[in-house]
């Protein structure tokens, strides 16, 4: 069985210079899609990503991360669109860094692909009718 | 051959009028030519749905016992103008609560302002009224606090001094930091470009010399029926125009009026512009009567023939300099990219094209069903023959 989860990793600073993600790919056959990363040598690192693979591989990979001292949390904040409020102006589209918000150029309807959203929340305040909402 | 308003209205009453939207007319004129199109088509409908700051509601709340001559008043803590007769109030779309942090913690959020009160009022929500008077022999009351609801008020008249700008700037930011404007969040170093018009669907692009629009034109306003009551503030017909008469800058504007009680919160939406303030997004559509061949040619205008000036909102705009960075056509703007100084810049719109399309279609439906007759204007909006020039402030220091 295949699983795919979005998780937040906090790395202690001594791990920042180690090729942990490489190991997840190479040793555990996992596929990753980085949504957000903040990794600076000598500081605690943060990585938000989507991890996909066979359930057994996924669990083994998570155990490996835990054994290294990486703190793991599910991605608990998410941005949702209140469809009753959205006026489909599209002003959010150039504010969104990941392409989660886009315009269908034929209908000129604004589309929100939550799979591409990293919950950076830039759209939340940039939306004039405040249709983009943060959920916990 | 020319048609009159009376002839078109007679056809509408019979349910026989031929009505198309400002998008549909483009292909019709291309295929049939202007002469045939002018014969076949009676009305072309337009639409626009964007933030329009010069909007507001005139309210008469009725008299309390004892009576009050309102000197100052607040609706949901938003100050309203009481500078009219005793219980007449004007609520402007950009009004903000006195306790609002404004831009103290930049960029301010402006979550609730006049536009939001208008949306709540038209949506039938109860609104808190607080009013004070100084007491007179005929109006002794000094304080009034009560819930009000649109259904209980005498007049609730949407009265917008400036709506439906004919064209608008494309806003960009040349500076090295993000700026927050009434056009939205502008990213540094030409990171994005924001425009605000429905282009080929927008009312005044379809009647660029205002040959059919004037005092008494019946329109779609806020989901109901309204009227053009004057030209709008800052109306400026004498801006540069292209060969097709299409204006290359802001130009024409309209003052509009209508009964709020038959409008809807779907088409009057309170908005918060980050770091700037509150406003109201207004849905507005105008039917253009096809009186002759010239008018049908104007309504066939397409996005690629309409150009907007590109303006730097980090410097040229705030400092009132007319320098522009170039022009962009609405076809490119709507497709998502334009080129400025050789760089490809992503575009977004502040005005909703899909909603503008919905307005034009709704108006078309109303007219086809015979529910909506055209209002023949008693006076047209001043055009290029007029003496009107949009002037900057003549500054004269008091000392």
Short mmCIF file of C-alpha atoms in Angstrom, two decimals:
data_model
loop_
_atom_site.label_atom_id
_atom_site.label_comp_id
_atom_site.label_asym_id
_atom_site.label_seq_id
_atom_site.Cartn_x
_atom_site.Cartn_y
_atom_site.Cartn_z
CA UNK A 1 0.00 0.00 0.00
CA UNK A 2 1.20 3.48 -0.91
CA UNK A 3 1.06 6.42 1.48
CA UNK A 4 1.61 10.11 0.96
CA UNK A 5 1.77 12.56 3.84
CA UNK A 6 2.73 16.17 4.32
CA UNK A 7 4.98 16.62 7.33
CA UNK A 8 7.13 19.23 9.03
CA UNK A 9 10.69 18.26 10.08
CA UNK A 10 12.73 20.15 12.65
CA UNK A 11 16.44 19.27 12.45
CA UNK A 12 18.79 19.84 15.35
CA UNK A 13 21.68 22.01 14.14
CA UNK A 14 24.24 19.18 14.17
CA UNK A 15 22.20 17.36 11.50
CA UNK A 16 21.87 20.21 9.06
CA UNK A 17 24.98 19.30 7.09
CA UNK A 18 24.09 15.61 6.73
CA UNK A 19 22.50 14.07 3.61
CA UNK A 20 19.39 12.78 5.37
CA UNK A 21 16.96 13.30 2.52
CA UNK A 22 19.32 11.46 0.20
CA UNK A 23 19.10 8.48 2.54
CA UNK A 24 15.31 8.57 2.47
CA UNK A 25 15.41 8.30 -1.29
CA UNK A 26 18.26 5.84 -1.61
CA UNK A 27 17.74 3.53 1.35
CA UNK A 28 13.98 3.73 1.84
CA UNK A 29 12.72 4.21 -1.76
CA UNK A 30 10.73 7.28 -0.80
CA UNK A 31 9.75 10.14 -3.09
CA UNK A 32 9.71 13.64 -1.69
CA UNK A 33 8.36 17.01 -2.78
CA UNK A 34 9.74 19.94 -0.82
CA UNK A 35 7.10 22.54 -0.01
CA UNK A 36 9.18 24.81 2.19
CA UNK A 37 12.77 24.66 3.48
CA UNK A 38 14.89 26.75 5.76
CA UNK A 39 18.30 25.19 6.20
CA UNK A 40 21.28 27.27 7.28
CA UNK A 41 24.54 25.72 8.56
CA UNK A 42 24.87 26.04 12.31
CA UNK A 43 21.18 26.67 12.90
CA UNK A 44 18.15 24.44 13.47
CA UNK A 45 16.68 23.44 10.13
CA UNK A 46 13.06 23.35 9.01
CA UNK A 47 11.69 21.31 6.17
CA UNK A 48 8.09 20.98 5.06
CA UNK A 49 7.59 18.24 2.51
CA UNK A 50 5.33 15.65 1.09
CA UNK A 51 6.72 12.12 1.48
CA UNK A 52 5.38 9.32 -0.67
CA UNK A 53 6.18 5.59 -0.83
CA UNK A 54 5.17 2.08 0.17
CA UNK A 55 3.64 2.02 3.66
CA UNK A 56 6.42 -0.20 5.05
CA UNK A 57 9.12 1.99 3.48
CA UNK A 58 7.39 5.13 4.76
CA UNK A 59 7.30 3.82 8.33
CA UNK A 60 10.91 2.66 8.19
CA UNK A 61 11.95 6.07 6.85
CA UNK A 62 10.12 7.89 9.62
CA UNK A 63 11.76 5.60 12.21
CA UNK A 64 15.15 6.42 10.67
CA UNK A 65 14.47 10.18 10.97
CA UNK A 66 13.35 9.77 14.59
CA UNK A 67 16.47 7.73 15.40
CA UNK A 68 18.60 10.68 14.24
CA UNK A 69 16.75 13.06 16.55
CA UNK A 70 14.62 14.81 13.91
CA UNK A 71 11.36 16.11 15.35
CA UNK A 72 8.41 15.26 13.12
CA UNK A 73 5.01 16.94 13.05
CA UNK A 74 2.12 16.62 10.65
CA UNK A 75 1.52 19.77 8.58
CA UNK A 76 -1.27 21.07 10.75
CA UNK A 77 -1.97 24.47 9.29
CA UNK A 78 -3.65 24.58 5.98
CA UNK A 79 -5.10 27.31 3.84
CA UNK A 80 -8.57 26.79 2.48
CA UNK A 81 -10.66 28.90 0.19
CA UNK A 82 -14.08 30.06 1.28
CA UNK A 83 -15.82 29.69 -2.07
CA UNK A 84 -18.72 31.87 -0.94
CA UNK A 85 -16.36 34.80 -0.49
CA UNK A 86 -14.05 34.46 -3.51
CA UNK A 87 -14.94 36.93 -6.28
CA UNK A 88 -12.47 35.38 -8.76
CA UNK A 89 -10.60 38.62 -9.33
CA UNK A 90 -7.28 36.79 -9.44
CA UNK A 91 -5.17 39.32 -7.57
CA UNK A 92 -3.81 36.45 -5.41
CA UNK A 93 -2.27 34.66 -8.36
CA UNK A 94 0.97 36.65 -8.56
CA UNK A 95 1.34 36.63 -4.77
CA UNK A 96 1.24 32.82 -4.53
CA UNK A 97 4.83 31.45 -4.75
CA UNK A 98 3.93 27.83 -5.55
CA UNK A 99 1.33 28.13 -8.30
CA UNK A 100 -1.41 26.75 -6.04
CA UNK A 101 -3.55 29.68 -7.12
CA UNK A 102 -4.02 30.06 -10.86
CA UNK A 103 -6.50 31.37 -13.40
CA UNK A 104 -8.25 29.23 -15.97
CA UNK A 105 -7.63 31.58 -18.90
CA UNK A 106 -10.77 30.47 -20.71
CA UNK A 107 -13.33 30.89 -17.93
CA UNK A 108 -11.21 33.42 -15.99
CA UNK A 109 -12.17 31.49 -12.84
CA UNK A 110 -9.51 31.34 -10.12
CA UNK A 111 -8.50 27.79 -9.21
CA UNK A 112 -7.00 26.71 -5.91
CA UNK A 113 -4.96 23.49 -5.92
CA UNK A 114 -4.50 22.69 -2.24
CA UNK A 115 -1.98 19.95 -3.12
CA UNK A 116 0.44 22.68 -4.25
CA UNK A 117 -0.23 24.93 -1.25
CA UNK A 118 2.53 25.19 1.36
CA UNK A 119 0.41 27.22 3.77
CA UNK A 120 2.79 30.20 3.49
CA UNK A 121 -0.34 32.34 3.99
CA UNK A 122 0.78 35.18 1.70
CA UNK A 123 -2.59 35.06 -0.08
CA UNK A 124 -4.58 35.33 3.14
CA UNK A 125 -4.05 39.04 3.67
CA UNK A 126 -3.59 39.88 0.00
CA UNK A 127 -7.11 38.67 -0.84
CA UNK A 128 -9.45 41.71 -0.87
CA UNK A 129 -12.63 39.85 0.24
CA UNK A 130 -10.50 37.68 2.58
CA UNK A 131 -11.64 34.43 1.02
CA UNK A 132 -8.44 32.53 1.89
CA UNK A 133 -8.66 31.16 5.41
CA UNK A 134 -6.13 29.45 7.70
CA UNK A 135 -7.33 26.23 9.30
CA UNK A 136 -5.63 24.41 12.14
CA UNK B 1 -30.53 52.88 -40.84
CA UNK B 2 -30.94 54.22 -37.35
CA UNK B 3 -33.02 52.88 -34.45
CA UNK B 4 -34.58 54.89 -31.65
CA UNK B 5 -34.82 54.06 -27.96
CA UNK B 6 -38.62 53.81 -28.37
CA UNK B 7 -38.26 51.27 -31.17
CA UNK B 8 -35.82 49.14 -29.18
CA UNK B 9 -38.00 49.33 -26.06
CA UNK B 10 -41.07 48.29 -28.07
CA UNK B 11 -39.16 45.19 -29.19
CA UNK B 12 -38.02 44.49 -25.62
CA UNK B 13 -41.63 44.69 -24.37
CA UNK B 14 -42.68 42.18 -27.02
CA UNK B 15 -39.84 39.88 -26.00
CA UNK B 16 -38.41 40.25 -29.50
CA UNK B 17 -35.25 42.26 -28.84
CA UNK B 18 -31.98 40.76 -30.05
CA UNK B 19 -29.51 41.09 -27.19
CA UNK B 20 -25.88 39.91 -27.05
CA UNK B 21 -23.00 40.52 -24.66
CA UNK B 22 -19.97 42.69 -25.42
CA UNK B 23 -17.97 39.46 -25.94
CA UNK B 24 -20.51 37.92 -28.32
CA UNK B 25 -20.78 41.04 -30.50
CA UNK B 26 -17.10 40.76 -31.48
CA UNK B 27 -17.59 37.69 -33.66
CA UNK B 28 -20.94 38.90 -34.97
CA UNK B 29 -19.41 42.12 -36.30
CA UNK B 30 -16.46 40.24 -37.71
CA UNK B 31 -18.69 37.77 -39.57
CA UNK B 32 -21.61 40.00 -40.57
CA UNK B 33 -19.97 43.40 -40.82
CA UNK B 34 -21.12 46.52 -39.01
CA UNK B 35 -24.05 47.29 -41.28
CA UNK B 36 -25.76 43.94 -40.91
CA UNK B 37 -24.86 43.71 -37.22
CA UNK B 38 -26.41 47.13 -36.56
CA UNK B 39 -29.61 45.98 -38.24
CA UNK B 40 -29.76 42.62 -36.46
CA UNK B 41 -28.68 43.53 -32.93
CA UNK B 42 -30.69 45.80 -30.64
CA UNK B 43 -28.68 45.83 -27.44
CA UNK B 44 -25.13 44.90 -26.34
CA UNK B 45 -24.69 44.26 -22.62
CA UNK B 46 -21.52 45.02 -20.65
CA UNK B 47 -20.29 44.40 -17.12
CA UNK B 48 -17.59 45.14 -14.59
CA UNK B 49 -16.91 43.98 -11.02
CA UNK B 50 -14.08 45.69 -9.18
CA UNK B 51 -13.32 47.76 -6.08
CA UNK B 52 -14.82 51.24 -6.47
CA UNK B 53 -13.83 53.43 -3.53
CA UNK B 54 -16.12 56.35 -4.39
CA UNK B 55 -19.24 54.45 -3.37
CA UNK B 56 -21.62 54.82 -0.46
CA UNK B 57 -25.15 54.64 0.87
CA UNK B 58 -27.50 57.47 1.73
CA UNK B 59 -29.76 56.43 4.62
CA UNK B 60 -32.80 57.92 6.24
CA UNK B 61 -33.23 56.03 9.50
CA UNK B 62 -36.59 57.52 10.54
CA UNK B 63 -37.29 59.64 13.62
CA UNK B 64 -37.01 58.39 17.20
CA UNK B 65 -39.18 59.59 20.10
CA UNK B 66 -38.08 62.10 21.27
CA UNK B 67 -36.38 63.29 18.11
CA UNK B 68 -32.65 63.71 17.59
CA UNK B 69 -30.73 65.92 15.18
CA UNK B 70 -27.77 63.63 14.60
CA UNK B 71 -24.46 65.45 14.92
CA UNK B 72 -22.21 62.41 14.83
CA UNK B 73 -23.06 58.78 14.14
CA UNK B 74 -21.49 55.34 13.77
CA UNK B 75 -22.74 52.18 12.10
CA UNK B 76 -21.04 49.09 13.54
CA UNK B 77 -18.48 51.56 14.96
CA UNK B 78 -17.74 52.97 11.50
CA UNK B 79 -18.20 56.76 11.39
CA UNK B 80 -20.76 58.03 8.92
CA UNK B 81 -21.33 61.55 7.69
CA UNK B 82 -24.17 63.33 9.49
CA UNK B 83 -23.68 66.64 7.72
CA UNK B 84 -27.17 66.53 6.24
CA UNK B 85 -30.65 66.92 7.77
CA UNK B 86 -31.52 65.41 11.19
CA UNK B 87 -31.68 61.68 10.39
CA UNK B 88 -30.10 61.54 6.94
CA UNK B 89 -26.72 59.80 6.97
CA UNK B 90 -24.12 58.99 4.33
CA UNK B 91 -21.97 55.92 4.77
CA UNK B 92 -18.85 55.90 2.58
CA UNK B 93 -17.15 52.69 1.42
CA UNK B 94 -13.70 53.62 2.73
CA UNK B 95 -14.73 54.73 6.24
CA UNK B 96 -12.78 53.03 9.04
CA UNK B 97 -13.48 52.55 12.75
CA UNK B 98 -11.91 55.16 15.03
CA UNK B 99 -10.13 52.41 16.98
CA UNK B 100 -8.66 50.83 13.83
CA UNK B 101 -4.85 50.47 14.10
CA UNK B 102 -4.67 51.73 10.47
CA UNK B 103 -1.07 51.39 9.27
CA UNK B 104 0.45 51.56 12.78
CA UNK B 105 1.57 47.96 12.36
CA UNK B 106 2.39 48.17 8.67
CA UNK B 107 0.86 46.78 6.57
CA UNK B 108 -2.51 47.33 8.25
CA UNK B 109 -5.26 44.80 7.57
CA UNK B 110 -8.39 47.02 7.43
CA UNK B 111 -10.64 44.05 8.08
CA UNK B 112 -13.87 45.98 8.54
CA UNK B 113 -14.79 49.31 6.97
CA UNK B 114 -17.63 51.14 5.28
CA UNK B 115 -17.77 48.69 2.38
CA UNK B 116 -18.27 45.81 4.82
CA UNK B 117 -21.12 47.66 6.56
CA UNK B 118 -22.76 48.15 3.15
CA UNK B 119 -22.38 44.42 2.40
CA UNK B 120 -23.91 43.54 5.80
CA UNK B 121 -26.72 46.09 5.39
CA UNK B 122 -27.70 44.87 1.92
CA UNK B 123 -27.42 41.28 3.21
CA UNK B 124 -30.18 42.00 5.74
CA UNK B 125 -27.96 41.83 8.84
CA UNK B 126 -28.79 43.94 11.88
CA UNK B 127 -26.45 46.93 12.22
CA UNK B 128 -25.60 48.80 15.40
CA UNK B 129 -26.34 52.53 15.25
CA UNK B 130 -24.82 54.93 17.78
CA UNK B 131 -25.62 58.60 17.40
CA UNK B 132 -25.16 61.78 19.38
CA UNK B 133 -26.83 65.15 19.07
CA UNK B 134 -26.22 68.35 20.99
CA UNK B 135 -29.91 68.89 21.76
CA UNK B 136 -32.09 71.66 20.38
CA UNK B 137 -35.60 72.84 21.21
CA UNK B 138 -37.00 70.90 18.29
CA UNK B 139 -34.61 67.91 18.57
CA UNK B 140 -34.00 67.46 22.33
CA UNK B 141 -32.50 63.95 22.28
CA UNK B 142 -28.74 63.75 22.77
CA UNK B 143 -28.00 60.02 22.54
CA UNK B 144 -29.40 57.20 20.47
CA UNK B 145 -28.23 53.58 20.45
CA UNK B 146 -30.23 50.99 18.57
CA UNK B 147 -30.15 48.09 16.14
CA UNK B 148 -31.26 48.99 12.65
CA UNK B 149 -32.14 46.79 9.69
CA UNK B 150 -32.45 47.74 6.03
CA UNK B 151 -36.06 46.55 5.90
CA UNK B 152 -37.10 49.06 8.59
CA UNK B 153 -35.34 52.12 7.17
CA UNK B 154 -36.99 54.71 4.94
CA UNK B 155 -34.51 55.28 2.11
CA UNK B 156 -31.35 53.26 1.59
CA UNK B 157 -29.95 54.64 -1.64
CA UNK B 158 -26.67 53.48 -3.10
CA UNK B 159 -25.13 56.72 -4.39
CA UNK B 160 -21.70 56.29 -5.90
CA UNK B 161 -19.94 59.48 -7.06
CA UNK B 162 -17.34 57.66 -9.16
CA UNK B 163 -17.72 54.17 -10.61
CA UNK B 164 -16.88 52.30 -13.80
CA UNK B 165 -13.58 53.95 -14.74
CA UNK B 166 -13.26 53.74 -18.51
CA UNK B 167 -9.68 52.46 -18.32
CA UNK B 168 -7.14 52.04 -15.54
CA UNK B 169 -3.43 51.92 -14.80
CA UNK B 170 -1.41 48.73 -14.72
CA UNK B 171 0.35 49.03 -11.37
CA UNK B 172 3.96 47.88 -10.89
CA UNK B 173 6.72 48.44 -8.36
CA UNK B 174 10.22 49.42 -9.47
CA UNK B 175 11.56 49.75 -5.92
CA UNK B 176 13.55 47.12 -4.01
CA UNK B 177 10.83 46.36 -1.44
CA UNK B 178 7.22 45.13 -1.53
CA UNK B 179 4.65 47.91 -1.47
CA UNK B 180 0.99 47.76 -0.45
CA UNK B 181 -1.36 49.85 -2.56
CA UNK B 182 -5.03 50.21 -3.43
CA UNK B 183 -4.11 48.09 -6.46
CA UNK B 184 -2.96 45.23 -4.22
CA UNK B 185 0.40 43.87 -3.08
CA UNK B 186 3.10 44.89 -5.57
CA UNK B 187 6.26 42.84 -5.39
CA UNK B 188 9.67 44.52 -5.63
CA UNK B 189 11.67 44.96 -8.83
CA UNK B 190 8.77 44.43 -11.24
CA UNK B 191 7.78 41.19 -9.45
CA UNK B 192 4.18 41.48 -10.68
CA UNK B 193 1.79 43.81 -12.49
CA UNK B 194 -1.80 44.38 -11.38
CA UNK B 195 -4.52 45.72 -13.67
CA UNK B 196 -8.13 46.54 -12.92
CA UNK B 197 -10.60 46.47 -15.79
CA UNK B 198 -12.85 43.99 -17.56
CA UNK B 199 -11.43 45.31 -20.86
CA UNK B 200 -13.66 44.44 -23.81
CA UNK B 201 -16.57 43.71 -21.41
CA UNK B 202 -16.29 46.96 -19.46
CA UNK B 203 -19.11 49.49 -20.03
CA UNK B 204 -17.26 52.61 -21.16
CA UNK B 205 -14.87 50.76 -23.50
CA UNK B 206 -17.99 49.82 -25.46
CA UNK B 207 -19.22 53.39 -25.80
CA UNK B 208 -15.95 55.32 -25.78
CA UNK B 209 -17.47 58.71 -26.65
CA UNK B 210 -20.53 58.25 -24.38
CA UNK B 211 -22.99 58.48 -27.28
CA UNK B 212 -25.61 56.42 -25.44
CA UNK B 213 -24.74 56.80 -21.73
CA UNK B 214 -25.98 59.71 -19.62
CA UNK B 215 -28.35 60.91 -16.92
CA UNK B 216 -31.17 58.39 -16.73
CA UNK B 217 -29.46 55.41 -18.40
CA UNK B 218 -30.91 52.34 -16.67
CA UNK B 219 -28.18 49.93 -15.55
CA UNK B 220 -27.38 46.77 -13.57
CA UNK B 221 -26.15 48.00 -10.20
CA UNK B 222 -25.22 45.82 -7.24
CA UNK B 223 -27.41 42.96 -8.47
CA UNK B 224 -30.46 45.21 -8.94
CA UNK B 225 -31.50 48.07 -11.15
CA UNK B 226 -29.85 51.48 -10.92
CA UNK B 227 -29.33 54.60 -12.98
CA UNK B 228 -26.53 56.80 -14.21
CA UNK B 229 -27.18 60.11 -12.44
CA UNK B 230 -24.24 62.25 -13.62
CA UNK B 231 -20.73 61.90 -14.93
CA UNK B 232 -18.42 60.68 -12.18
CA UNK B 233 -15.85 62.69 -10.26
CA UNK B 234 -12.51 63.05 -12.09
CA UNK B 235 -14.32 62.44 -15.39
CA UNK B 236 -11.70 63.25 -18.01
CA UNK B 237 -12.87 62.65 -21.58
CA UNK B 238 -9.96 64.46 -23.22
CA UNK B 239 -7.20 61.93 -22.59
CA UNK B 240 -5.20 60.55 -25.54
CA UNK B 241 -7.18 58.08 -27.63
CA UNK B 242 -6.23 55.42 -30.14
CA UNK B 243 -7.51 55.36 -33.71
CA UNK B 244 -10.56 53.39 -32.61
CA UNK B 245 -11.46 56.06 -30.03
CA UNK B 246 -10.32 53.80 -27.19
CA UNK B 247 -8.87 55.82 -24.32
CA UNK B 248 -5.27 55.22 -23.31
CA UNK B 249 -5.73 56.31 -19.66
CA UNK B 250 -8.41 56.48 -16.96
CA UNK B 251 -10.74 58.95 -18.77
CA UNK B 252 -14.49 58.62 -18.27
CA UNK B 253 -16.26 57.83 -15.00
CA UNK B 254 -19.91 57.60 -13.93
CA UNK B 255 -21.95 58.63 -10.92
CA UNK B 256 -24.65 56.04 -10.30
CA UNK B 257 -27.65 55.66 -8.03
CA UNK B 258 -30.12 52.95 -7.06
CA UNK B 259 -32.28 51.51 -4.30
CA UNK B 260 -30.11 49.31 -2.11
CA UNK B 261 -33.15 47.32 -0.97
CA UNK B 262 -33.35 45.46 -4.29
CA UNK B 263 -29.59 44.82 -4.51
CA UNK B 264 -27.60 41.84 -3.20
CA UNK B 265 -24.46 41.19 -1.14
CA UNK B 266 -23.23 38.97 -3.98
CA UNK B 267 -22.66 42.13 -6.05
CA UNK B 268 -21.66 44.57 -3.31
CA UNK B 269 -18.70 43.07 -1.50
CA UNK B 270 -16.72 44.75 1.28
CA UNK B 271 -12.98 44.43 0.62
CA UNK B 272 -9.78 44.97 2.61
CA UNK B 273 -6.73 46.22 0.76
CA UNK B 274 -3.67 45.24 2.77
CA UNK B 275 -1.72 48.30 3.91
CA UNK B 276 -4.19 50.62 2.22
CA UNK B 277 -7.76 50.56 3.54
CA UNK B 278 -11.30 49.30 3.04
CA UNK B 279 -13.45 49.59 -0.05
CA UNK B 280 -16.46 48.14 -1.83
CA UNK B 281 -16.40 45.91 -4.90
CA UNK B 282 -19.36 46.93 -7.04
CA UNK B 283 -21.08 44.98 -9.80
CA UNK B 284 -22.16 47.31 -12.61
CA UNK B 285 -23.39 46.65 -16.13
CA UNK B 286 -24.71 48.95 -18.82
CA UNK B 287 -26.81 48.01 -21.85
CA UNK B 288 -25.66 49.77 -25.00
CA UNK B 289 -28.52 50.42 -27.45
CA UNK B 290 -27.41 49.78 -31.01
CA UNK B 291 -28.81 53.01 -32.43
CA UNK B 292 -26.60 52.96 -35.51
CA UNK B 293 -23.65 51.39 -37.26
CA UNK B 294 -21.06 53.53 -35.50
CA UNK B 295 -22.21 52.33 -32.08
CA UNK B 296 -22.08 48.66 -33.04
CA UNK B 297 -18.54 49.18 -34.30
CA UNK B 298 -17.55 50.59 -30.92
CA UNK B 299 -19.09 47.65 -29.05
CA UNK B 300 -17.03 45.21 -31.13
CA UNK B 301 -13.81 46.45 -29.51
CA UNK B 302 -11.50 43.60 -28.44
CA UNK B 303 -8.98 43.23 -25.65
CA UNK B 304 -6.02 43.36 -28.04
CA UNK B 305 -7.12 46.83 -29.21
CA UNK B 306 -7.33 48.28 -25.71
CA UNK B 307 -4.18 49.60 -24.05
CA UNK B 308 -3.52 50.58 -20.45
CA UNK B 309 -0.63 52.68 -19.15
CA UNK B 310 1.96 50.90 -16.97
CA UNK B 311 2.66 53.03 -13.90
CA UNK B 312 5.27 52.68 -11.16
CA UNK B 313 3.42 52.87 -7.83
CA UNK B 314 6.62 53.17 -5.82
CA UNK B 315 7.44 56.59 -7.28
CA UNK B 316 5.63 58.02 -10.32
CA UNK B 317 2.14 57.48 -8.88
CA UNK B 318 2.62 58.81 -5.33
CA UNK B 319 4.62 61.77 -6.60
CA UNK B 320 2.03 62.63 -9.24
CA UNK B 321 4.42 62.25 -12.16
CA UNK B 322 2.83 61.37 -15.45
CA UNK B 323 5.76 59.27 -16.67
CA UNK B 324 4.66 55.80 -17.73
CA UNK B 325 6.76 52.68 -18.30
CA UNK B 326 4.91 51.70 -21.44
CA UNK B 327 1.51 50.33 -22.35
CA UNK B 328 -0.02 46.87 -22.15
CA UNK B 329 -2.99 45.46 -24.04
CA UNK B 330 -5.76 43.66 -22.19
CA UNK B 331 -5.36 40.45 -24.17
CA UNK B 332 -1.82 40.03 -22.84
CA UNK B 333 -2.80 41.24 -19.38
CA UNK B 334 -5.57 38.65 -19.21
CA UNK B 335 -3.30 35.88 -20.48
CA UNK B 336 -0.99 36.35 -17.53
CA UNK B 337 2.23 38.03 -18.72
CA UNK B 338 3.42 41.33 -20.13
CA UNK B 339 6.86 42.62 -21.04
CA UNK B 340 8.21 45.68 -19.24
CA UNK B 341 11.74 46.98 -19.94
CA UNK B 342 12.49 43.68 -21.65
CA UNK B 343 11.44 41.63 -18.64
CA UNK B 344 8.55 39.18 -18.56
CA UNK B 345 6.26 40.23 -15.71
CA UNK B 346 3.36 38.09 -14.41
CA UNK B 347 -0.01 39.87 -14.24
CA UNK B 348 -3.01 39.64 -11.94
CA UNK B 349 -6.35 41.39 -12.05
CA UNK B 350 -8.12 43.22 -9.27
CA UNK B 351 -11.33 43.29 -11.28
CA UNK B 352 -13.13 39.96 -11.81
CA UNK B 353 -13.53 39.13 -15.49
CA UNK B 354 -15.68 36.05 -14.81
CA UNK B 355 -18.08 38.11 -12.69
CA UNK B 356 -18.15 40.87 -15.33
CA UNK B 357 -19.16 38.21 -17.83
CA UNK B 358 -21.89 37.03 -15.44
CA UNK B 359 -23.23 40.60 -15.14
CA UNK B 360 -23.35 41.06 -18.93
CA UNK B 361 -25.19 37.72 -19.23
CA UNK B 362 -27.64 38.59 -16.44
CA UNK B 363 -28.46 41.93 -18.04
CA UNK B 364 -28.94 40.17 -21.37
CA UNK B 365 -31.38 37.75 -19.73
CA UNK B 366 -33.37 40.57 -18.07
CA UNK B 367 -33.71 42.47 -21.34
CA UNK B 368 -34.61 39.41 -23.40
CA UNK B 369 -37.33 38.52 -20.91
CA UNK B 370 -38.82 42.00 -21.31
CA UNK B 371 -38.20 42.86 -17.65
CA UNK B 372 -35.68 45.62 -18.23
CA UNK B 373 -36.31 48.56 -20.55
CA UNK B 374 -33.63 50.96 -21.70
CA UNK B 375 -33.58 54.42 -20.14
CA UNK B 376 -33.09 57.11 -22.77
CA UNK B 377 -30.65 59.59 -21.23
CA UNK B 378 -31.94 63.13 -20.82
CA UNK B 379 -28.35 64.40 -21.02
CA UNK B 380 -25.31 62.48 -22.23
CA UNK B 381 -22.08 62.22 -20.25
CA UNK B 382 -19.76 65.07 -21.38
CA UNK B 383 -17.51 63.88 -24.19
CA UNK B 384 -14.51 65.14 -26.15
CA UNK B 385 -16.38 68.28 -27.24
CA UNK B 386 -16.68 69.40 -23.61
CA UNK B 387 -14.36 71.82 -21.84
CA UNK B 388 -13.75 69.34 -19.01
CA UNK B 389 -10.10 68.88 -18.05
CA UNK B 390 -9.00 66.89 -15.01
CA UNK B 391 -6.94 69.38 -13.01
CA UNK B 392 -4.38 68.79 -10.28
CA UNK B 393 -4.86 70.71 -7.05
CA UNK B 394 -3.96 74.38 -7.32
CA UNK B 395 -1.91 74.61 -4.15
CA UNK B 396 -1.91 77.97 -2.39
CA UNK B 397 -0.19 77.98 1.03
CA UNK B 398 -2.23 79.68 3.76
CA UNK B 399 0.69 81.79 4.96
#
